[in-house]
C-alpha positions as MATLAB code, in Angstrom:
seq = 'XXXXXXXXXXXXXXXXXXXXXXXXXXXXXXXXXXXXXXXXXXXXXXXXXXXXXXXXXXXXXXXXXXXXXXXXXXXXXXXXXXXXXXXXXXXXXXXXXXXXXXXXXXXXXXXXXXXXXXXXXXXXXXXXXXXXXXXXXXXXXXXXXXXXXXXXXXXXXXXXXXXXXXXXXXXXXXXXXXXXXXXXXXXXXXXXXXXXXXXXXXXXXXXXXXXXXXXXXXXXXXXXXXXX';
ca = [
      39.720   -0.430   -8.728;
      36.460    0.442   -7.223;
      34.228   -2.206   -5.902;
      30.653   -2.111   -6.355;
      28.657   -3.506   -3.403;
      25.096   -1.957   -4.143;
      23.435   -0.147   -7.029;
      20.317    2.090   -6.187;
      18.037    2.456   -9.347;
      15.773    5.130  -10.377;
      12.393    3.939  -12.555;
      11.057    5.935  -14.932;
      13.448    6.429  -17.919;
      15.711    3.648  -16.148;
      14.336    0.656  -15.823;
      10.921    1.386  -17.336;
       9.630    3.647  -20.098;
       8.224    7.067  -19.207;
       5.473    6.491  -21.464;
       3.602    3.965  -18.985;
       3.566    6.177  -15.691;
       2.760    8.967  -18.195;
       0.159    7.409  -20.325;
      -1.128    4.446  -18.249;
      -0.312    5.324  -14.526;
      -1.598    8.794  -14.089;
      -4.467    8.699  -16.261;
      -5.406    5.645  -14.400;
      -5.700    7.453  -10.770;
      -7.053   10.331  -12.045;
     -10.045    8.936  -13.735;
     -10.378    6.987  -10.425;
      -9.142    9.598   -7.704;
     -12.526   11.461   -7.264;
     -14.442    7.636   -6.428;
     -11.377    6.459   -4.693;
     -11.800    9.149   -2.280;
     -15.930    9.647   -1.835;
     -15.433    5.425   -1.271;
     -12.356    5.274    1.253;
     -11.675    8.673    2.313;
     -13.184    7.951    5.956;
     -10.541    4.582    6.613;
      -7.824    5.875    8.488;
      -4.835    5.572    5.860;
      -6.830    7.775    3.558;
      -7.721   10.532    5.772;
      -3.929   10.498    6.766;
      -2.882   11.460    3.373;
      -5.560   13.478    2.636;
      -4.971   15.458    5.229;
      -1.156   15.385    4.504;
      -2.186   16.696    1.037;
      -4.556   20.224    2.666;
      -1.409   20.606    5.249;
       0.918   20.590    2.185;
      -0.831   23.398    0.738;
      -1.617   25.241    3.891;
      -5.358   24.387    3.564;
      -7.254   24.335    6.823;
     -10.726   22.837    7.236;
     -11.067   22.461    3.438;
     -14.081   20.453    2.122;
     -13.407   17.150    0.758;
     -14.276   18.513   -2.909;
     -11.069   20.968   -2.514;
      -8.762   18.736   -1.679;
      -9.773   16.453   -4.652;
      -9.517   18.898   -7.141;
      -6.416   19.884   -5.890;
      -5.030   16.596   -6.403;
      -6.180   16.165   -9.616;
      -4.504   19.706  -10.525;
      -1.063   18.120   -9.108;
      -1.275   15.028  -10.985;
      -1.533   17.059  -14.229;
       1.226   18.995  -12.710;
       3.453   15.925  -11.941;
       3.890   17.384   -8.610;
       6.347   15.445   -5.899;
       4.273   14.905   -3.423;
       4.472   12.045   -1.003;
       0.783   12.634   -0.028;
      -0.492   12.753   -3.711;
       1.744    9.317   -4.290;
       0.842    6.855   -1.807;
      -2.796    7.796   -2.990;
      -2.139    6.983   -6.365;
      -0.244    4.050   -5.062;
      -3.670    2.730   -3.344;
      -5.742    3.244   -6.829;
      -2.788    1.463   -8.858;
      -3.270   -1.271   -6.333;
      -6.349   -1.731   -7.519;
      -5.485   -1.842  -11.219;
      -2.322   -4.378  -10.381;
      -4.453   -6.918   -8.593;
      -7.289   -6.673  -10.805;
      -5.204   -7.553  -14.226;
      -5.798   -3.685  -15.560;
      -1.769   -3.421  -16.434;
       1.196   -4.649  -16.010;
       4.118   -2.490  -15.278;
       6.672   -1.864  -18.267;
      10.154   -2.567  -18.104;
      13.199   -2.590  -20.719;
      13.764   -5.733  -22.089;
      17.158   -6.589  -20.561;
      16.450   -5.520  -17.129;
      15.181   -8.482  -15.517;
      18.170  -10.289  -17.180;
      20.326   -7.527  -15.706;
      18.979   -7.561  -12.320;
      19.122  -11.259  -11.753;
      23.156  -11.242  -12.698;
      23.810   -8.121  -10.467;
      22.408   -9.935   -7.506;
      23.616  -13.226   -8.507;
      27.042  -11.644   -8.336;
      26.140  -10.723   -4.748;
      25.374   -6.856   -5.330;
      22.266   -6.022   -3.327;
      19.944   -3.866   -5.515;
      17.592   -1.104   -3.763;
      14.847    1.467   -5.408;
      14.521    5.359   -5.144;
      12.037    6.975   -6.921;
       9.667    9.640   -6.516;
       6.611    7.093   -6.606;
       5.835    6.069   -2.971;
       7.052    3.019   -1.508;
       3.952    0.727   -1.894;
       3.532    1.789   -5.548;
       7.640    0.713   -6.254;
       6.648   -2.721   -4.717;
       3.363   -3.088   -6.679;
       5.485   -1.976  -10.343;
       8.022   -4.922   -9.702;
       5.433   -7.135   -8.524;
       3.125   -6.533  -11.061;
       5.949   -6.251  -14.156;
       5.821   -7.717  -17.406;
       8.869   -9.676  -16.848;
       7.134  -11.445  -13.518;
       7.863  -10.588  -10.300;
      10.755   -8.612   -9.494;
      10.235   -8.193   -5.890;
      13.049  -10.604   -4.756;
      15.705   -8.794   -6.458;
      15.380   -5.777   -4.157;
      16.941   -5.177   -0.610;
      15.368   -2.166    0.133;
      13.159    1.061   -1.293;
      13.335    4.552   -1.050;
      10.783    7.239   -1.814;
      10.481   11.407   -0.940;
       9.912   10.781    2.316;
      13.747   10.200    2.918;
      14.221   13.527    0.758;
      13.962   14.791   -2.675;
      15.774   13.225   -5.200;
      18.131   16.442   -6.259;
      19.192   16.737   -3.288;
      22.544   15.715   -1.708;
      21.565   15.040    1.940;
      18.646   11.986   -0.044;
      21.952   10.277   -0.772;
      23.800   10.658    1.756;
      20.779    9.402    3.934;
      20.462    6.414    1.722;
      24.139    5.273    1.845;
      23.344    5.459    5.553;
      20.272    3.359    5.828;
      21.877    0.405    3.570;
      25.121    0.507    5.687;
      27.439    1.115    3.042;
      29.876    3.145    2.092;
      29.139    5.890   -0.429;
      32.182    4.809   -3.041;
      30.609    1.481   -3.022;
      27.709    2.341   -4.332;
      26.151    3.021   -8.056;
      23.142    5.128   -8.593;
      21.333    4.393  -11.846;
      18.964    7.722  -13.228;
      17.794    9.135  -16.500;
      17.938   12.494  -14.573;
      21.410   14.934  -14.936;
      20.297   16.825  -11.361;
      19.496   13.603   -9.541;
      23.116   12.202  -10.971;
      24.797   14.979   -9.795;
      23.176   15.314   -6.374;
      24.221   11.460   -5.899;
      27.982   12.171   -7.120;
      28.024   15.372   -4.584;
      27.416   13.085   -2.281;
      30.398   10.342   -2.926;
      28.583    7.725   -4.921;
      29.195    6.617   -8.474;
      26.727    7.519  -10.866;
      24.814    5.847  -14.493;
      23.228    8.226  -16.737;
      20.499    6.412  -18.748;
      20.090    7.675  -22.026;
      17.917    5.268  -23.611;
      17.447    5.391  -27.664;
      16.344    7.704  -29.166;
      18.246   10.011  -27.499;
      22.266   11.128  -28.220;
      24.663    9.734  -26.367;
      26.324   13.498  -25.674;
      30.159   13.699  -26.460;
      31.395   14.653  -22.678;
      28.821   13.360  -20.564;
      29.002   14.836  -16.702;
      28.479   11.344  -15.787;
      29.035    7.966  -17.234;
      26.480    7.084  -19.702;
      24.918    3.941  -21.368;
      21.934    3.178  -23.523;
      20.527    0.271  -21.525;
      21.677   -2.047  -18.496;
      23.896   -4.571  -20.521;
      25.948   -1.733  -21.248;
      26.824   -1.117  -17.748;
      30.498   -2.781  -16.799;
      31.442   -2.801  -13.216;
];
């Protein structure tokens, strides 16, 4: 029988709906980008990822006014980049502290979360959202602050997330062994990156979508239906 030690959980479509990043989240710091960076783009953190951002796209000496509109292109593009998210993650700051939103989550999670680690499991994050901005969501949830549950977080900057080497990297940094661990996504490529690499795997396939016949990896309509 397999013992799981540690379960590594994506967000969006996992623990939380797509609809808040999606409807909420981005519109948020994109309506706010173009201030956020005219107000803070001359402190040091924010001229680090800015200029992140130009290198990214092989811009040299670009104006300020560039760069923003480039980011605003990639938000509307949804594009992975750890520059682009640990600015957002600064703006959503912003809207966390100052009672704007509260991040979504399903309603069992919490429940879910509290037994796992009660049990003894330790939990961890990877999602595509920056580090700061996964820390802010559980801090800032609906169901209260989250924040203890976690052991760890993972972002892009330890790789992308359909990739097998991101895993493998992970299982590292935790100090456990692959087979020990479950990997919770909402994403088929992500799933099968994390079984290439030797952990288990839970596809999320939250209502109202099919439960498919022959799944390529275990799946379950919310976190209570998860046995381990």
């Amino acid at each position: 029988m397999t013992v799981i030690r540690a379960i590594v959980t994506d967000i969006e479509g996992t623990t939380s709906s797509i609809s808040f990043v999606k409807d909420v989240l981005f519109p948020y710091a994109r309506e706010r980008l173009p201030a956020f960076v005219e107000t803070h783009g001359d402190t040091p953190q924010v001229q680090h990822w800015l200029h992140e951002a130009a290198k990214e796209a092989g811009l040299v000496e670009t104006p300020r006014q560039q760069v923003i509109e480039m980011l605003l292109r990639w938000i509307d593009e949804d594009r992975k980049s750890t520059a682009l998210k640990a600015l957002q993650g600064m703006i959503w700051k912003e809207g966390y502290e100052s009672g704007d939103f509260q991040a979504h989550v399903y309603p069992e999670v919490s429940a879910r979360l509290h037994g796992w680690r009660g049990d003894g499991l330790h939990l961890y994050v990877y999602s595509s959202g920056s580090v700061p901005a996964q820390k802010l969501f559980f801090r800032y949830s609906e169901a209260g602050d989250l924040t203890p549950m976690f052991s760890g977080y993972f972002d892009t900057e330890t790789g992308p997330k359909r990739e097998r080497s991101s895993y493998e990297k992970i299982a590292e940094a935790i100090g456990e062994q692959p087979g020990h661990i479950l990997f919770l996504s909402d994403i088929v490529e992500e799933l099968d990156a994390a079984r290439a690499a030797g952990l288990h795997t839970g596809w999320l396939l939250r209502a109202p979508l099919e439960l498919p016949e022959a799944p390529r990896h275990p799946a379950y309509r919310d976190f209570d239906a998860i046995a381990l």
